[in-house]
Short mmCIF file of C-alpha atoms and ligand atoms in Angstrom, two decimals:
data_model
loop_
_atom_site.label_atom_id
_atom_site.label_comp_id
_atom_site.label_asym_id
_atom_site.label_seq_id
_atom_site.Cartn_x
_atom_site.Cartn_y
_atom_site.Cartn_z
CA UNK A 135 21.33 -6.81 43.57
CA UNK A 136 18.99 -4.62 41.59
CA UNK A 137 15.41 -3.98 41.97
CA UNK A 138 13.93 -5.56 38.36
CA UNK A 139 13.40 -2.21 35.96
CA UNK A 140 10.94 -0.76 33.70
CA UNK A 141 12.57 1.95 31.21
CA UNK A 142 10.37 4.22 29.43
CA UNK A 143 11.92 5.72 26.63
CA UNK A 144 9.53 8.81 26.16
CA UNK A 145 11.58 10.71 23.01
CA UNK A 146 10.47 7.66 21.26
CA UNK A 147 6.74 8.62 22.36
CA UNK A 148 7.59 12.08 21.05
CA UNK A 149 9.38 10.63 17.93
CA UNK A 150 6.49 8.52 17.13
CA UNK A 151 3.86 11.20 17.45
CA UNK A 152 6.30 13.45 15.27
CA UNK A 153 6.65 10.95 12.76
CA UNK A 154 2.68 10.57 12.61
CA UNK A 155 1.68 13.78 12.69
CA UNK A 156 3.96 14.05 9.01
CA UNK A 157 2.52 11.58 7.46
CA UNK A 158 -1.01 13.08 8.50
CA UNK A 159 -0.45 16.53 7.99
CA UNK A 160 -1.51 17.05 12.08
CA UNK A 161 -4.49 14.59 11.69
CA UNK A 162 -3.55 12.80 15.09
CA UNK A 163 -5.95 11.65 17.75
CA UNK A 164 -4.17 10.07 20.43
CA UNK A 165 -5.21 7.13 22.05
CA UNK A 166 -4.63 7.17 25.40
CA UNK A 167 -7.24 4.95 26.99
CA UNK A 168 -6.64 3.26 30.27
CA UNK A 169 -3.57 5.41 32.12
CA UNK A 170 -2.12 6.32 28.06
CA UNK A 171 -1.78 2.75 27.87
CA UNK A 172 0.14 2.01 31.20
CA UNK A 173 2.43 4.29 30.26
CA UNK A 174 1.40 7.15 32.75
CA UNK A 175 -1.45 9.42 31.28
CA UNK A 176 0.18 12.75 32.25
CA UNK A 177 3.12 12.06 31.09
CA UNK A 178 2.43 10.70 27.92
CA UNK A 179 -0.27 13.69 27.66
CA UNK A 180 2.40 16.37 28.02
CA UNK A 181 4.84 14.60 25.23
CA UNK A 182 2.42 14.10 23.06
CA UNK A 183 1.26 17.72 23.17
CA UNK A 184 4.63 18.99 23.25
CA UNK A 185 4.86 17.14 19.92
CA UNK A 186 1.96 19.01 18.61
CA UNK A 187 -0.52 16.73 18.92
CA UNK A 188 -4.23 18.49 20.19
CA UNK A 189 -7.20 15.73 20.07
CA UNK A 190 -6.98 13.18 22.42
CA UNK A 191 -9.56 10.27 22.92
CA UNK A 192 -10.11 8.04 26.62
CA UNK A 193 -13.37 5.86 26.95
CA UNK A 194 -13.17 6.96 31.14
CA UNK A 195 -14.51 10.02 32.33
CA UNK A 196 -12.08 10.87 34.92
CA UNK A 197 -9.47 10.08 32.77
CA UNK A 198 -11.17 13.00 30.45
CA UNK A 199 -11.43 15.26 32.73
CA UNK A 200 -7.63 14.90 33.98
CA UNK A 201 -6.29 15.27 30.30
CA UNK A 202 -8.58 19.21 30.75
CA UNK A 203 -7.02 19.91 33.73
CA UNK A 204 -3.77 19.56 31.96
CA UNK A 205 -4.37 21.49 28.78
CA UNK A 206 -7.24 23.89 28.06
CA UNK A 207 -6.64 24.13 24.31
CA UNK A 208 -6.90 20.53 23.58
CA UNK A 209 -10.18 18.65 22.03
CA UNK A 210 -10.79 15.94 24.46
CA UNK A 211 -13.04 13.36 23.47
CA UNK A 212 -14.80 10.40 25.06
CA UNK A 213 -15.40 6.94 23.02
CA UNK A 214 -17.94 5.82 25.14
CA UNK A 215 -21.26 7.08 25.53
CA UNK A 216 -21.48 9.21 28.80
CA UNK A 217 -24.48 10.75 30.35
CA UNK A 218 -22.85 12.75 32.92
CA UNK A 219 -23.84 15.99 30.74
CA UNK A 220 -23.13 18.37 33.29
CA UNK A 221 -19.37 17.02 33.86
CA UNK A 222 -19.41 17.12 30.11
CA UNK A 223 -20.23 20.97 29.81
CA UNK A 224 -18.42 21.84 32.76
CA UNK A 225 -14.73 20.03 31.41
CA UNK A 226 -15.25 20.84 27.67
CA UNK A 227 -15.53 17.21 26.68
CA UNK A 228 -16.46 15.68 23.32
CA UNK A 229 -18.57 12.68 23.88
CA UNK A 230 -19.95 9.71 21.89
CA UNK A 231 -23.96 9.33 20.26
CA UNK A 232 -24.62 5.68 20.72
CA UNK A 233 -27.77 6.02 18.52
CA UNK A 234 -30.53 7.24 17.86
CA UNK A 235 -32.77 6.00 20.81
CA UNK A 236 -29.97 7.66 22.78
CA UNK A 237 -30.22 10.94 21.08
CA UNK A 238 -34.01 10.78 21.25
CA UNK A 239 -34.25 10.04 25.14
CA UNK A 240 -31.27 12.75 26.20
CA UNK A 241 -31.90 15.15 23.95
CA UNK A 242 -33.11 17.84 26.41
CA UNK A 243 -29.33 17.84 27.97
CA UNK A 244 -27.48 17.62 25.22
CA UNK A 245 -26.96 21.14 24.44
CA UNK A 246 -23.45 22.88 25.05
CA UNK A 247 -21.90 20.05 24.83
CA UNK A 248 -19.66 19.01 21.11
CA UNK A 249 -20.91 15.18 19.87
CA UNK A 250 -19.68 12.87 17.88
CA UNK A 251 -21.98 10.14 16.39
CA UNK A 252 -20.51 6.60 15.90
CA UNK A 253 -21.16 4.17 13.31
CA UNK A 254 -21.19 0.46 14.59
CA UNK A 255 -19.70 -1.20 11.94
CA UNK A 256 -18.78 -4.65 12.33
CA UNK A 257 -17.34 -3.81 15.98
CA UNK A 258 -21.05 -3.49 16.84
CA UNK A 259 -20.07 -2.06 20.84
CA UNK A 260 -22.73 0.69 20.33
CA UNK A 261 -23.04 2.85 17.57
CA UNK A 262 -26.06 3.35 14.85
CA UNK A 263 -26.56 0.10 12.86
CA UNK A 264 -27.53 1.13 9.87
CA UNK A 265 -27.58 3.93 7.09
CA UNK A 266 -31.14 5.36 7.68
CA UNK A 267 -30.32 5.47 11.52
CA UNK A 268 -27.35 7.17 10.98
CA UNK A 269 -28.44 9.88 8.34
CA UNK A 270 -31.89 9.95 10.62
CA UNK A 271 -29.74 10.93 13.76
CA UNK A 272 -27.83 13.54 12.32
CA UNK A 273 -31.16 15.39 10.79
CA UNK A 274 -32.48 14.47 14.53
CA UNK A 275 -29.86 16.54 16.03
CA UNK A 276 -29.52 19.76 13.85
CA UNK A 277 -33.30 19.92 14.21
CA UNK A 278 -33.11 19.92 17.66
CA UNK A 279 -29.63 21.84 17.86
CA UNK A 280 -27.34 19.18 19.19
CA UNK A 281 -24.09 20.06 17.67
CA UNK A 282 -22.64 16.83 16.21
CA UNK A 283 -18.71 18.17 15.08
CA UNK A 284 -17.70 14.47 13.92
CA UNK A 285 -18.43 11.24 12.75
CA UNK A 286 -16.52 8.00 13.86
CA UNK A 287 -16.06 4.34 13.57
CA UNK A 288 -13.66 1.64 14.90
CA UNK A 289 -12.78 -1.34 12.37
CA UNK A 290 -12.88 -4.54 14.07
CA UNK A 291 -10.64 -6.03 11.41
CA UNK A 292 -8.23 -4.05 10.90
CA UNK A 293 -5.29 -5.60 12.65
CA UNK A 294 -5.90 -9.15 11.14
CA UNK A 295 -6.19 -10.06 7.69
CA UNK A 296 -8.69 -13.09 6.73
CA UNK A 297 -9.58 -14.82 3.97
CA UNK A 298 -12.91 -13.11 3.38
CA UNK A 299 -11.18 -9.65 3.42
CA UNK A 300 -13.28 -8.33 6.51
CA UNK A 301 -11.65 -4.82 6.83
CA UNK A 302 -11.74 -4.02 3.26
CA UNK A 303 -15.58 -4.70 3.34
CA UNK A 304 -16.60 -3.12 6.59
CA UNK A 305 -14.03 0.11 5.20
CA UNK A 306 -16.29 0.33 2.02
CA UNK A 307 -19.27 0.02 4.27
CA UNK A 308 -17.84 2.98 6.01
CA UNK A 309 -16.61 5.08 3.35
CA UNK A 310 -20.39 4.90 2.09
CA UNK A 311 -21.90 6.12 4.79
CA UNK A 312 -19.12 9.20 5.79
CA UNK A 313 -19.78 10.24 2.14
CA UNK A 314 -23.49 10.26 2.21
CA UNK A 315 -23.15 12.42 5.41
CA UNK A 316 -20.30 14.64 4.50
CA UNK A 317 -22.61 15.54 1.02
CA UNK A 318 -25.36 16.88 4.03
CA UNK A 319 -23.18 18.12 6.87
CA UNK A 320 -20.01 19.78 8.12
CA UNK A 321 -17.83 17.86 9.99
CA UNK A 322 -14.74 18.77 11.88
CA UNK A 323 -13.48 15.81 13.06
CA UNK A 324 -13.42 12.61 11.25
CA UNK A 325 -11.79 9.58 12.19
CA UNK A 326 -11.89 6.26 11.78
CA UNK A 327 -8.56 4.53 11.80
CA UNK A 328 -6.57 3.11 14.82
CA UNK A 329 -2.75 2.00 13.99
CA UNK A 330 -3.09 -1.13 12.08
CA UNK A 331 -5.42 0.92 9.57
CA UNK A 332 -3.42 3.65 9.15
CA UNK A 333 -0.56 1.14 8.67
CA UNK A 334 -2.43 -0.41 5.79
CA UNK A 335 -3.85 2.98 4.70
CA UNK A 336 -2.48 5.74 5.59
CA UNK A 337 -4.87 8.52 6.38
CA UNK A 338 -8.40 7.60 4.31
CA UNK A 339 -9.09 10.69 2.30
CA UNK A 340 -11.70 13.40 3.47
CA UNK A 341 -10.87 11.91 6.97
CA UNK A 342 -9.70 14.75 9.41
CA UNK A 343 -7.94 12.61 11.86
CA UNK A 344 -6.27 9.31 12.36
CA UNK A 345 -7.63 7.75 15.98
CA UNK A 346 -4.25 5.61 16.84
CA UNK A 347 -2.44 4.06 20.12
CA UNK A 348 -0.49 1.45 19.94
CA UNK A 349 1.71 2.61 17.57
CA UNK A 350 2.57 5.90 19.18
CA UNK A 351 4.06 3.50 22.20
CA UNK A 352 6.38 1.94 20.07
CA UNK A 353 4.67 -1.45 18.29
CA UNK A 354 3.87 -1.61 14.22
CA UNK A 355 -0.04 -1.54 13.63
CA UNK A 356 0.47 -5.32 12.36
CA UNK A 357 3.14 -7.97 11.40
CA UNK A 358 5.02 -7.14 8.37
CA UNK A 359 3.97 -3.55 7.89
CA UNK A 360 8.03 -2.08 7.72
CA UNK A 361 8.42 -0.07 10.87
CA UNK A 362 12.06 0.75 10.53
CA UNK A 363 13.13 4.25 10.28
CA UNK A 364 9.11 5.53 11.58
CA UNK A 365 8.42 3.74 14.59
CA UNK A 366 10.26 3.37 17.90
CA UNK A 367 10.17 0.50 20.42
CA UNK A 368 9.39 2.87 24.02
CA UNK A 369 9.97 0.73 26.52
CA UNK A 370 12.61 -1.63 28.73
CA UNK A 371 12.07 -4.77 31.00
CA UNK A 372 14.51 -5.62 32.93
CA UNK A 373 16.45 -7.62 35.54
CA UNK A 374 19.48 -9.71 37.19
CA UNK A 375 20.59 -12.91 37.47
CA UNK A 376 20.73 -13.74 41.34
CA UNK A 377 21.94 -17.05 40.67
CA UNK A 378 22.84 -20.22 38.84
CA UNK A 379 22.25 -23.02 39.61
CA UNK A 380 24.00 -26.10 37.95
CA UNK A 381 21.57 -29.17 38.05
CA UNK A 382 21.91 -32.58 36.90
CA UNK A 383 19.67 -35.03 34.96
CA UNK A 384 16.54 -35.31 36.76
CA UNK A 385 16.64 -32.68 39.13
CA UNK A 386 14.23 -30.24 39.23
CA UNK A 387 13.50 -26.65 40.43
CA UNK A 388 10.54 -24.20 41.21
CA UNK A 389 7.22 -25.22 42.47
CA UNK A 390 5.98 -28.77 42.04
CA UNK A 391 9.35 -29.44 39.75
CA UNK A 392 7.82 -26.70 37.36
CA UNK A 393 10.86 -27.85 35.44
CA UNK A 394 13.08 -31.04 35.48
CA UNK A 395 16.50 -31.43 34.07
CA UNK A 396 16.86 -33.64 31.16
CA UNK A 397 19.14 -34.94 28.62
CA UNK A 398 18.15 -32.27 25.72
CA UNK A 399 19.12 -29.21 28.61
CA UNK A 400 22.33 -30.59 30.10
CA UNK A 401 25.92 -29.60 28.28
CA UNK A 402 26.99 -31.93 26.64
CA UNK A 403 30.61 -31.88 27.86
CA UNK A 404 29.81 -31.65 31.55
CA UNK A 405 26.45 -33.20 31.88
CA UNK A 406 24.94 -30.26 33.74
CA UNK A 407 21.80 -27.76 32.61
CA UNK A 408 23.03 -24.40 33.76
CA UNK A 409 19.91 -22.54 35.05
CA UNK A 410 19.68 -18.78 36.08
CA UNK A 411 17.21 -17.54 38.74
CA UNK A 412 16.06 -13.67 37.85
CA UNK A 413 14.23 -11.56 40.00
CA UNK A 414 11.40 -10.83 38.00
CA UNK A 415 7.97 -12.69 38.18
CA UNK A 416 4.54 -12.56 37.35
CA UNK A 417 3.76 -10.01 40.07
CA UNK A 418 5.71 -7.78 37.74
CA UNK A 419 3.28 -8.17 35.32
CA UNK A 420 5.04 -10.74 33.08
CA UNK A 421 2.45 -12.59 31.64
CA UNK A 422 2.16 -16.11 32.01
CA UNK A 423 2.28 -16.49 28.26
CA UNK A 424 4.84 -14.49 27.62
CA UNK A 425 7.47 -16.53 29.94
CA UNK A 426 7.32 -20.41 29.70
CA UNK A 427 8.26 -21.31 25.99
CA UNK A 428 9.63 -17.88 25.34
CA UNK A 429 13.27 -16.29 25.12
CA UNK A 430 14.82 -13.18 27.18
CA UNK A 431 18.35 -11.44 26.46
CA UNK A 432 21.53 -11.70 28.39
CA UNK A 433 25.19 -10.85 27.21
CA UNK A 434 23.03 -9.81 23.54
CA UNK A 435 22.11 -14.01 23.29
CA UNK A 436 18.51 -15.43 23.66
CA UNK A 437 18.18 -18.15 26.38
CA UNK A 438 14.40 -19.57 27.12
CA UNK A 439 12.60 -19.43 30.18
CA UNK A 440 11.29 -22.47 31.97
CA UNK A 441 10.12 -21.43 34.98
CA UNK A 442 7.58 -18.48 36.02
CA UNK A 443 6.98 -17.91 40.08
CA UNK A 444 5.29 -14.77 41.48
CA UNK A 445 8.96 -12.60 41.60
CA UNK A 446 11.23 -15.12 39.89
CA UNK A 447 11.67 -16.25 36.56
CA UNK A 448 14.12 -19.67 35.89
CA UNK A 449 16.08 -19.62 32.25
CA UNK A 450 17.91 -22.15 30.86
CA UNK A 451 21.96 -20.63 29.92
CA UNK A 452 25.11 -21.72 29.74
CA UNK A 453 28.14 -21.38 31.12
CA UNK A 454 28.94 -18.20 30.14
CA UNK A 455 26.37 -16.40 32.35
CA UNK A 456 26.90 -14.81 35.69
CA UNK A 457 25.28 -13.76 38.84
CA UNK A 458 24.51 -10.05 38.39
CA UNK A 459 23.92 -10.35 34.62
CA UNK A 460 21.50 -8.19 32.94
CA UNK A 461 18.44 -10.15 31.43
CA UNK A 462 15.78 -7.86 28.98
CA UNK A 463 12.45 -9.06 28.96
CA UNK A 464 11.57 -6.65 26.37
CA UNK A 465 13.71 -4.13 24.85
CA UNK A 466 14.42 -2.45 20.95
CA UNK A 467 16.04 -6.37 20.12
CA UNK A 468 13.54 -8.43 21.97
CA UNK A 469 10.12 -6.02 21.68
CA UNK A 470 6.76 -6.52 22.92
CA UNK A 471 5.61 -6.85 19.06
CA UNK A 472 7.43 -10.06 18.46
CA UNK A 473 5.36 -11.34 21.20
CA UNK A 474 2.35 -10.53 20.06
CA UNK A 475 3.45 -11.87 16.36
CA UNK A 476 4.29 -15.02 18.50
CA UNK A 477 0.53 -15.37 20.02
CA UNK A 478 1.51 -14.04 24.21
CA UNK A 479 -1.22 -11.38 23.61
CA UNK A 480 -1.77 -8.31 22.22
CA UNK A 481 0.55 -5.63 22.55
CA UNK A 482 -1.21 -3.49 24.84
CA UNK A 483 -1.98 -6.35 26.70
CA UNK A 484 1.72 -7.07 27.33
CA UNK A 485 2.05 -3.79 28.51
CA UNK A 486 -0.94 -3.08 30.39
CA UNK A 487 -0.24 -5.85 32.46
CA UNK A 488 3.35 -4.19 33.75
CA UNK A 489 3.52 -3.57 37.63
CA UNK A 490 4.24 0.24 37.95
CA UNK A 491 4.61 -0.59 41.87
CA UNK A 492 6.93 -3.11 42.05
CA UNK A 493 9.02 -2.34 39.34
CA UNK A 494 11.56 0.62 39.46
CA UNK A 495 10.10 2.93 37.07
CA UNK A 496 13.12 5.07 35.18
CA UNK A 497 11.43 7.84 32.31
CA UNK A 498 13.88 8.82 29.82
CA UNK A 499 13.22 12.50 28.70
C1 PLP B 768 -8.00 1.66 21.63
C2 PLP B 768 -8.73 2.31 20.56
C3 PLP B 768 -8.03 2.89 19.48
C4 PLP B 768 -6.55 2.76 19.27
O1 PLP B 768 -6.24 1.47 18.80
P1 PLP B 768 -4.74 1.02 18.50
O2 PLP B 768 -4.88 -0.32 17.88
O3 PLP B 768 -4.02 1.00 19.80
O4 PLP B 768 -4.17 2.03 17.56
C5 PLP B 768 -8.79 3.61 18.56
N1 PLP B 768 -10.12 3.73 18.69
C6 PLP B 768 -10.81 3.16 19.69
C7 PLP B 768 -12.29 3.32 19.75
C8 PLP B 768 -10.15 2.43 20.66
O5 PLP B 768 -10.84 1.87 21.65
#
């Protein structure tokens, strides 16, 4: 029996990035928050940069610094607002404004160090609220000779679309404002657009970089955008059949009959349900809504899943499948975007969630 495997297809990281930086003309800040997605932050680091990508963006601090200690001639920049100035000097890392107060109160440290001031938007996390507190901010700092070198925003509605149009409005909000301070200042870096923006955009013009994540690991920015030909699917889930169990009507398996045998699951020549026991569980990081109710892939045919335990999953087959079959959880013809499309979570959630321990980790170079 095999151990249950994660694949991780990295030339699809480095075909993504490729891809992106194209259609940017090199305007790519990678996203790689929170271990580069899951995916291993070193690793997806080095692709990326051997891609040709040079601006990366975390919201930790130690996962800053570790992206410095990798390449010195990177820009390196942290979402969040960070007061550790010294740490900030000392590792050459970009950092966030929150607002004005903030700017005010620190702005005795703040010097040697490259800013970048953030407009709330809609997203409202931190951020100046409004056009006089932004425009005040940046005449705050070049009095006081804080070097601000960009100007950012995150759209908060950007991977949905609603009625009322949200993302166009809070763009045009945007736009307003980066004009107004591009007609004062001299920015080098501005960005505003993670992937499902830049799906529905492209790069917005006068805008320096695109800020994206998700879609360098492999999923579209949003249902229907055409990903075909641009955008790789990066990863593998996998496992085996240990066994199949042939069950009659009104017998159950798994904990507390988690699911029972019935007339609509039985074959309809032999009277039996045919289920498969696979060794993969929750403790692998499947996600409880990603299993119950939803297919996986074995012999290139979708069977469902009606039973998760902590290192077992239950599916409902047929006849035709065997112990030692290979079932994918998530792979190019079952990926982690259909999911998401289907309501399990978003994508980086689905992936996040993956258990780097107990899974045998294979990279693909
Ligand atoms: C995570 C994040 C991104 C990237 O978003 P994706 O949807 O993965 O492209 C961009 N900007 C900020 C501030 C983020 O937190």
């Amino acid at each position: 029996m095999e151990n249950a495997k994660l694949k991780i297809n990295l030339k699809a990281l480095y075909n993504n990035a490729r891809f992106l930086l194209e259609e940017t003309g090199g305007g790519v800040i990678a996203t790689v928050k929170n271990n580069g997605y899951n995916f291993g932050l070193d690793r997806v680091v080095n692709v990326f940069y051997n891609a040709g990508i040079r601006s990366f963006a975390t919201t930790s601090i130690k996962e800053a610094i570790q992206i410095r200690e990798l390449y010195e001639n990177v820009c390196v920049i942290m979402l969040n607002p960070c007061n550790n100035f010294d740490t900030l000097r000392k590792y050459k890392i970009s950092s966030s404004i929150a607002n004005l107060d903030w700017i005010k109160k620190h702005k005795d440290d703040m010097q040697g160090i490259s800013w970048h001031l953030e407009w709330a938007g809609f997203m409202r996390r931190s951020g100046c609220k409004t056009e006089s507190e932004f425009m005040e901010t940046l005449e705050f700092a070049k009095k006081n000779n804080i070097s601000i070198d960009g100007i950012w925003t995150h759209f908060s509605w950007a991977d949905e679309f609603d009625e009322n149009n949200t993302y166009e409005k809070e763009k045009e909000n945007w736009l307003a404002i980066q004009k107004k301070a591009c007609n004062k200042y001299n920015f080098k870096y501005i960005h505003a657009q993670n992937s499902a923006s830049f799906c529905r955009d492209g790069k917005l013009p006068e805008h320096s970089h695109v800020r994206v994540g998700i879609i360098l690991y492999g999923c579209p920015g949003y249902e229907g955008w055409d990903y075909k030909g641009k955008i790789q699917h990066a990863l593998e889930l996998s496992a085996e059949v240990i066994s199949v169990n042939k069950m009659l009507e009104g017998e159950s398996i798994g904990y507390c009959s988690s699911f029972i045998a019935n007339e609509n699951t039985c074959d309809k020549e032999d009277n039996i349900s045919y289920v498969a026991v696979i060794n993969l569980g929750y403790g692998d990081g499947l996600l409880r809504k990603r299993a119950v109710g939803h297919e996986v892939e074995i012999n290139s045919k979708r069977y469902p899943l009606v039973s998760l335990m902590m290192s077992h999953t239950v599916a409902l087959v047929d006849k035709n499948i065997n112990v030692g079959d290979k079932v994918y959880f998530y792979k190019d013809t079952i990926p982690v975007f259909e999911f998401t499309y289907k309501g399990v979570g978003a994508n980086s959630e689905q992936i996040s969630a993956l258990n780097f321990n107990s899974l045998d980790v294979e990279y693909i170079d």
